[in-house]
């Protein structure tokens, strides 16, 4: 039986940079919005009214471009919005072609306006890469989607810009994948194992289990995770490039599901608490991206992962918890579990690694 969960990480489309259009490949081109005055008229292409507004993508009949997409006033953020809208329109057309017995196309080409700068190229690439992102849990076969976008431009720097944008988009998609994964799958152990699998070259991953956490005095993580049958973990990632002069510590909240504990949350909206580890997901993905881009900074990433559940072993309001390093917390509300686990990880990371900078991310 096929696993209904999408693969993690999501496979994004490829962007190829080329100097010339190819015959036989569906084409899209861009237009900017006409001036907003009484004499201006919307552009017409193939009998189709084109507004030029950012994100407005129209299918055009005839032998010319199949799609015409508006860029608004041409600001970089409009390129990103339009890139996302364009890839969605292309995927819809592809699915429609297949449904009607047509031949599936898996590549499109996009003519980049001559006035586009490096920032425009980056933003367009991010829009194209992430515009078609989806995480659908289903036993059905996925709908066909475009696999390659050929960016037609004479800019010699475009290839490097697209490569960087691809690494950033992959990190964004991975963060979404981890946050979207349902919590019946996403235990602390699953999150830790997945971090090990997706870390990429140059990143060392060490997983600390509940016994290590107890021995080392991570009282906050142990208390929060104590109510669940699925014990907590500490994910430790290290990227150590040669020649790095600065050390960055990243700490991300990894609550794989949050009921609120004994201070239980209302039922409405609790299903979204599978995303209470989004800070940890961002930290995992950021470390992977930093290594992929070869940035000259040493990075240590810590994700205290636990499930805040309700049971006879759950921690209680009024409990006194001793954190890593010796400081204590009186628990007033068990739904404040994020600061409980982050306190341990921050204290450990600062004492153990003496970083130059610290960034922590919650939900």
Short mmCIF file of C-alpha atoms in Angstrom, two decimals:
data_model
loop_
_atom_site.label_atom_id
_atom_site.label_comp_id
_atom_site.label_asym_id
_atom_site.label_seq_id
_atom_site.Cartn_x
_atom_site.Cartn_y
_atom_site.Cartn_z
CA UNK A 1 0.00 0.00 0.00
CA UNK A 2 1.39 3.39 -1.00
CA UNK A 3 2.27 5.76 1.82
CA UNK A 4 -0.28 8.62 1.69
CA UNK A 5 2.26 11.07 3.14
CA UNK A 6 4.31 13.16 0.70
CA UNK A 7 8.08 12.59 0.83
CA UNK A 8 10.17 14.82 3.10
CA UNK A 9 11.81 16.94 1.85
CA UNK A 10 9.52 17.96 -0.99
CA UNK A 11 11.13 17.81 -4.43
CA UNK A 12 10.86 21.25 -6.02
CA UNK A 13 10.99 22.00 -9.74
CA UNK A 14 14.27 22.74 -11.53
CA UNK A 15 15.11 26.12 -13.02
CA UNK A 16 17.48 26.06 -15.98
CA UNK A 17 19.08 29.25 -17.29
CA UNK A 18 19.39 29.50 -21.06
CA UNK A 19 20.11 32.27 -23.53
CA UNK A 20 17.65 31.25 -26.26
CA UNK A 21 14.08 30.12 -26.61
CA UNK A 22 13.49 26.53 -27.68
CA UNK A 23 10.98 25.60 -30.32
CA UNK A 24 8.13 23.41 -29.17
CA UNK A 25 8.34 24.33 -25.48
CA UNK A 26 5.32 26.18 -23.99
CA UNK A 27 6.29 29.80 -23.35
CA UNK A 28 5.30 32.52 -20.92
CA UNK A 29 6.17 36.19 -21.12
CA UNK A 30 5.72 39.11 -18.79
CA UNK A 31 4.12 42.53 -19.11
CA UNK A 32 3.93 45.43 -16.70
CA UNK A 33 0.73 47.21 -15.81
CA UNK A 34 -0.18 50.13 -18.09
CA UNK A 35 -0.05 53.62 -16.60
CA UNK A 36 -3.05 54.44 -14.47
CA UNK A 37 -4.49 57.37 -16.39
CA UNK A 38 -7.58 58.13 -18.44
CA UNK A 39 -5.93 57.46 -21.79
CA UNK A 40 -4.40 54.06 -20.99
CA UNK A 41 -6.05 50.90 -22.25
CA UNK A 42 -5.45 47.32 -21.08
CA UNK A 43 -3.17 45.35 -23.37
CA UNK A 44 -4.78 42.75 -25.62
CA UNK A 45 -2.89 39.64 -26.72
CA UNK A 46 -4.62 37.16 -28.99
CA UNK A 47 -7.96 38.73 -28.15
CA UNK A 48 -7.38 38.27 -24.40
CA UNK A 49 -7.47 41.29 -22.08
CA UNK A 50 -4.22 41.56 -20.11
CA UNK A 51 -4.29 43.89 -17.11
CA UNK A 52 -0.59 43.63 -16.31
CA UNK A 53 -1.37 43.50 -12.60
CA UNK A 54 1.01 41.44 -10.50
CA UNK A 55 -0.16 37.85 -10.30
CA UNK A 56 -2.68 38.16 -13.15
CA UNK A 57 -1.87 35.27 -15.51
CA UNK A 58 -3.88 34.79 -18.68
CA UNK A 59 -3.87 31.90 -21.15
CA UNK A 60 -3.55 33.16 -24.69
CA UNK A 61 -4.65 31.22 -27.82
CA UNK A 62 -2.61 31.13 -31.00
CA UNK A 63 0.99 30.42 -31.95
CA UNK A 64 2.65 32.90 -29.58
CA UNK A 65 3.22 32.65 -25.83
CA UNK A 66 0.73 30.37 -24.11
CA UNK A 67 0.68 32.52 -20.96
CA UNK A 68 1.07 36.24 -20.38
CA UNK A 69 1.70 37.26 -16.77
CA UNK A 70 1.47 40.71 -15.25
CA UNK A 71 4.32 42.17 -13.21
CA UNK A 72 2.49 45.15 -11.77
CA UNK A 73 4.89 48.05 -11.33
CA UNK A 74 7.87 45.75 -11.80
CA UNK A 75 9.15 45.83 -8.22
CA UNK A 76 11.06 42.70 -7.08
CA UNK A 77 8.24 41.58 -4.77
CA UNK A 78 5.87 41.66 -7.76
CA UNK A 79 8.19 39.28 -9.61
CA UNK A 80 7.90 36.81 -6.74
CA UNK A 81 4.12 37.09 -6.61
CA UNK A 82 3.84 36.65 -10.36
CA UNK A 83 6.26 33.71 -10.43
CA UNK A 84 4.09 31.88 -7.89
CA UNK A 85 0.89 32.66 -9.80
CA UNK A 86 2.46 31.59 -13.08
CA UNK A 87 3.57 28.15 -11.88
CA UNK A 88 0.10 27.52 -10.44
CA UNK A 89 -1.48 28.48 -13.76
CA UNK A 90 0.93 26.22 -15.65
CA UNK A 91 0.18 23.28 -13.34
CA UNK A 92 -3.57 23.83 -13.78
CA UNK A 93 -3.15 23.85 -17.59
CA UNK A 94 -1.03 20.71 -17.44
CA UNK A 95 -3.63 18.86 -15.39
CA UNK A 96 -6.37 20.05 -17.75
CA UNK A 97 -4.43 18.86 -20.80
CA UNK A 98 -3.95 15.41 -19.27
CA UNK A 99 -7.60 15.17 -18.18
CA UNK A 100 -8.66 15.91 -21.76
CA UNK A 101 -6.39 13.27 -23.27
CA UNK A 102 -3.63 15.63 -24.29
CA UNK A 103 0.09 15.06 -24.03
CA UNK A 104 1.69 16.07 -20.77
CA UNK A 105 4.41 18.72 -20.95
CA UNK A 106 6.93 18.90 -18.13
CA UNK A 107 8.88 22.02 -19.11
CA UNK A 108 7.99 25.64 -19.80
CA UNK A 109 10.18 28.58 -20.74
CA UNK A 110 9.94 32.12 -19.43
CA UNK A 111 11.37 35.18 -21.13
CA UNK A 112 12.98 37.46 -18.55
CA UNK A 113 12.51 41.20 -19.22
CA UNK A 114 15.73 42.96 -20.17
CA UNK A 115 15.35 45.47 -17.32
CA UNK A 116 15.29 42.74 -14.65
CA UNK A 117 18.15 43.02 -12.13
CA UNK A 118 19.67 40.38 -9.91
CA UNK A 119 17.10 40.99 -7.19
CA UNK A 120 14.31 40.51 -9.72
CA UNK A 121 15.82 37.20 -10.84
CA UNK A 122 16.08 35.97 -7.24
CA UNK A 123 12.53 36.91 -6.37
CA UNK A 124 11.13 35.41 -9.57
CA UNK A 125 12.99 32.16 -8.91
CA UNK A 126 11.65 31.97 -5.35
CA UNK A 127 8.11 32.50 -6.62
CA UNK A 128 8.46 29.85 -9.30
CA UNK A 129 9.99 27.34 -6.90
CA UNK A 130 7.52 27.79 -4.04
CA UNK A 131 4.37 28.73 -5.95
CA UNK A 132 3.53 25.11 -6.65
CA UNK A 133 4.34 23.82 -3.15
CA UNK A 134 1.74 21.46 -1.76
CA UNK A 135 1.59 18.94 1.09
CA UNK A 136 -1.40 16.72 0.50
CA UNK A 137 -2.05 13.58 2.54
CA UNK A 138 -3.90 11.30 0.14
CA UNK A 139 -3.95 7.78 -1.22
CA UNK A 140 -4.56 9.16 -4.69
CA UNK A 141 -1.82 9.63 -7.24
CA UNK A 142 -0.58 13.23 -7.29
CA UNK A 143 -1.64 15.45 -10.17
CA UNK A 144 1.04 16.10 -12.80
CA UNK A 145 3.10 19.22 -12.33
CA UNK A 146 5.72 21.05 -14.34
CA UNK A 147 9.21 19.81 -13.51
CA UNK A 148 11.45 22.33 -15.30
CA UNK A 149 11.27 26.06 -15.92
CA UNK A 150 13.75 27.43 -18.45
CA UNK A 151 14.60 31.03 -17.64
CA UNK A 152 15.59 32.75 -20.88
CA UNK A 153 18.03 35.57 -20.22
CA UNK A 154 21.37 36.89 -21.42
CA UNK A 155 22.43 37.81 -17.87
CA UNK A 156 25.60 35.76 -17.09
CA UNK A 157 24.97 36.05 -13.33
CA UNK A 158 21.50 34.51 -13.49
CA UNK A 159 22.70 30.94 -12.97
CA UNK A 160 24.38 31.73 -9.66
CA UNK A 161 21.37 33.73 -8.47
CA UNK A 162 19.02 30.87 -9.33
CA UNK A 163 21.24 28.37 -7.50
CA UNK A 164 21.15 30.49 -4.35
CA UNK A 165 17.38 30.97 -4.61
CA UNK A 166 16.96 27.21 -5.03
CA UNK A 167 18.81 26.56 -1.75
CA UNK A 168 16.64 29.11 0.06
CA UNK A 169 13.44 27.73 -1.44
CA UNK A 170 14.43 24.19 -0.47
CA UNK A 171 14.87 25.37 3.13
CA UNK A 172 11.45 27.02 3.10
CA UNK A 173 9.81 23.90 1.67
CA UNK A 174 11.54 21.66 4.23
CA UNK A 175 10.30 23.87 7.07
CA UNK A 176 6.76 23.60 5.70
CA UNK A 177 7.11 19.83 5.26
CA UNK A 178 8.16 19.30 8.86
CA UNK A 179 5.43 21.59 10.21
CA UNK A 180 2.74 20.03 8.01
CA UNK A 181 3.53 16.40 8.87
CA UNK A 182 0.72 15.05 11.11
CA UNK A 183 1.65 14.36 14.70
CA UNK A 184 0.65 10.69 14.68
CA UNK A 185 3.79 10.35 12.53
CA UNK A 186 5.81 13.27 13.90
CA UNK A 187 7.04 12.10 17.28
CA UNK A 188 10.20 13.63 18.81
CA UNK A 189 12.12 10.56 17.61
CA UNK A 190 10.76 10.95 14.07
CA UNK A 191 11.75 14.62 14.00
CA UNK A 192 15.23 13.75 15.20
CA UNK A 193 15.68 10.92 12.69
CA UNK A 194 14.39 13.11 9.87
CA UNK A 195 16.80 15.90 10.81
CA UNK A 196 19.64 13.38 10.54
CA UNK A 197 18.47 12.23 7.11
CA UNK A 198 17.98 15.69 5.56
CA UNK A 199 20.91 17.56 7.15
CA UNK A 200 23.04 17.30 4.03
CA UNK A 201 26.82 17.26 3.47
CA UNK A 202 28.93 19.11 5.99
CA UNK A 203 26.43 18.93 8.86
CA UNK A 204 26.95 16.60 11.82
CA UNK A 205 23.83 15.54 13.73
CA UNK A 206 23.81 14.15 17.26
CA UNK A 207 20.61 12.89 18.87
CA UNK A 208 20.29 12.95 22.66
CA UNK A 209 17.66 10.64 24.16
CA UNK A 210 15.58 10.93 27.35
CA UNK A 211 18.20 9.13 29.47
CA UNK A 212 20.90 11.60 28.45
CA UNK A 213 18.53 14.53 29.01
CA UNK A 214 17.72 13.30 32.52
CA UNK A 215 21.36 12.66 33.41
CA UNK A 216 22.45 16.07 32.14
CA UNK A 217 19.74 17.94 34.03
CA UNK A 218 17.43 19.09 31.23
CA UNK A 219 14.55 19.40 33.69
CA UNK A 220 12.34 21.52 31.43
CA UNK A 221 12.49 19.15 28.44
CA UNK A 222 12.01 16.09 30.66
CA UNK A 223 9.04 17.68 32.48
CA UNK A 224 7.25 18.71 29.29
CA UNK A 225 7.87 15.36 27.61
CA UNK A 226 6.95 13.35 30.69
CA UNK A 227 3.24 13.23 29.91
CA UNK A 228 3.71 11.48 26.58
CA UNK A 229 4.37 7.83 25.80
CA UNK A 230 6.79 9.12 23.14
CA UNK A 231 9.85 10.45 25.00
CA UNK A 232 11.69 13.70 24.24
CA UNK A 233 14.86 14.24 22.25
CA UNK A 234 17.48 16.95 21.84
CA UNK A 235 18.60 17.43 18.24
CA UNK A 236 22.10 18.89 17.95
CA UNK A 237 23.40 19.95 14.53
CA UNK A 238 26.88 21.27 13.83
CA UNK A 239 28.32 22.96 10.74
CA UNK A 240 32.02 23.81 11.07
CA UNK A 241 33.52 25.26 7.88
CA UNK A 242 37.23 25.90 7.85
CA UNK A 243 38.16 29.53 8.32
CA UNK A 244 34.92 30.54 10.07
CA UNK A 245 35.54 33.44 12.44
CA UNK A 246 32.10 33.64 14.05
CA UNK A 247 29.93 31.05 15.78
CA UNK A 248 26.13 31.24 15.56
CA UNK A 249 23.86 29.32 17.94
CA UNK A 250 20.35 28.58 16.64
CA UNK A 251 17.74 27.23 19.07
CA UNK A 252 14.28 26.20 17.88
CA UNK A 253 11.18 25.05 19.73
CA UNK A 254 10.34 21.45 18.82
CA UNK A 255 6.98 20.65 20.44
CA UNK A 256 5.72 17.98 18.04
CA UNK A 257 2.19 18.28 19.44
CA UNK A 258 0.85 20.59 22.11
CA UNK A 259 -2.35 19.73 23.96
CA UNK A 260 -1.49 22.39 26.53
CA UNK A 261 -0.86 19.65 29.06
CA UNK A 262 -3.01 19.70 32.20
CA UNK A 263 -3.75 23.36 31.39
CA UNK A 264 -5.44 21.94 28.32
CA UNK A 265 -6.23 23.99 25.26
CA UNK A 266 -9.75 24.39 23.83
CA UNK A 267 -10.61 21.73 21.25
CA UNK A 268 -11.12 24.31 18.49
CA UNK A 269 -7.83 24.75 16.68
CA UNK A 270 -5.93 22.10 18.63
CA UNK A 271 -5.36 20.12 15.42
CA UNK A 272 -3.04 22.91 14.29
CA UNK A 273 -0.75 22.24 17.23
CA UNK A 274 1.17 19.85 15.00
CA UNK A 275 2.92 23.05 13.89
CA UNK A 276 4.18 23.90 17.39
CA UNK A 277 7.60 22.70 16.27
CA UNK A 278 7.83 25.21 13.43
CA UNK A 279 10.66 27.06 15.17
CA UNK A 280 12.63 23.83 15.35
CA UNK A 281 11.80 23.10 11.72
CA UNK A 282 13.11 26.52 10.70
CA UNK A 283 16.35 25.92 12.62
CA UNK A 284 16.88 22.49 11.00
CA UNK A 285 16.21 23.88 7.52
CA UNK A 286 18.34 26.99 8.08
CA UNK A 287 21.35 24.90 9.13
CA UNK A 288 20.93 22.73 6.05
CA UNK A 289 20.73 25.81 3.81
CA UNK A 290 23.74 27.51 5.41
CA UNK A 291 25.82 24.41 4.73
CA UNK A 292 24.47 24.06 1.18
CA UNK A 293 25.43 27.67 0.43
CA UNK A 294 28.87 27.21 2.01
CA UNK A 295 28.55 30.29 4.20
CA UNK A 296 31.71 31.05 6.23
CA UNK A 297 30.11 30.88 9.68
CA UNK A 298 30.16 28.10 12.24
CA UNK A 299 26.65 27.03 13.24
CA UNK A 300 25.37 24.99 16.15
CA UNK A 301 21.64 24.27 16.07
CA UNK A 302 19.66 22.86 18.99
CA UNK A 303 16.07 21.63 18.82
CA UNK A 304 14.56 20.43 22.12
CA UNK A 305 11.79 18.11 20.88
CA UNK A 306 8.95 16.93 23.11
CA UNK A 307 5.24 16.18 23.01
CA UNK A 308 3.17 18.10 25.59
CA UNK A 309 0.48 15.59 26.50
CA UNK A 310 -2.07 14.81 29.20
CA UNK A 311 -1.55 11.72 31.37
CA UNK A 312 -0.83 10.58 34.89
CA UNK A 313 2.85 11.42 34.37
CA UNK A 314 2.26 14.95 33.00
CA UNK A 315 3.85 17.85 34.81
CA UNK A 316 1.52 20.03 36.89
CA UNK A 317 0.86 23.69 37.70
CA UNK A 318 2.77 24.42 40.88
CA UNK A 319 5.65 22.04 40.10
CA UNK A 320 9.20 23.31 40.62
CA UNK A 321 11.46 22.33 37.73
CA UNK A 322 15.26 22.57 37.77
CA UNK A 323 16.71 23.50 34.38
CA UNK A 324 20.09 22.80 32.85
CA UNK A 325 22.59 24.92 34.75
CA UNK A 326 20.63 24.90 38.01
CA UNK A 327 18.02 27.65 37.72
CA UNK A 328 14.49 26.72 38.75
CA UNK A 329 11.04 27.50 37.40
CA UNK A 330 7.70 27.34 39.18
CA UNK A 331 5.14 26.10 36.67
CA UNK A 332 2.08 28.36 36.57
CA UNK A 333 0.58 27.03 33.35
CA UNK A 334 1.62 23.84 31.56
CA UNK A 335 0.72 25.44 28.23
CA UNK A 336 3.86 27.59 28.60
CA UNK A 337 5.90 24.55 27.58
CA UNK A 338 7.88 26.37 24.90
CA UNK A 339 9.85 28.50 27.33
CA UNK A 340 10.42 25.40 29.50
CA UNK A 341 12.26 23.53 26.76
CA UNK A 342 13.96 26.58 25.26
CA UNK A 343 15.38 27.54 28.67
CA UNK A 344 17.26 24.24 28.86
CA UNK A 345 18.54 24.40 25.29
CA UNK A 346 19.62 28.04 25.52
CA UNK A 347 21.46 27.51 28.80
CA UNK A 348 23.17 24.39 27.45
CA UNK A 349 24.09 25.96 24.13
CA UNK A 350 25.57 29.12 25.64
CA UNK A 351 27.50 27.30 28.37
CA UNK A 352 28.71 24.45 26.15
CA UNK A 353 29.63 26.37 22.97
CA UNK A 354 30.18 30.05 23.97
CA UNK A 355 28.73 31.35 20.67
CA UNK A 356 29.17 34.86 19.32
CA UNK A 357 25.47 35.19 18.45
CA UNK A 358 22.28 33.46 19.59
CA UNK A 359 18.98 33.28 17.69
CA UNK A 360 16.02 31.41 19.14
CA UNK A 361 12.78 30.66 17.34
CA UNK A 362 9.50 29.60 18.93
CA UNK A 363 6.28 29.02 16.94
#
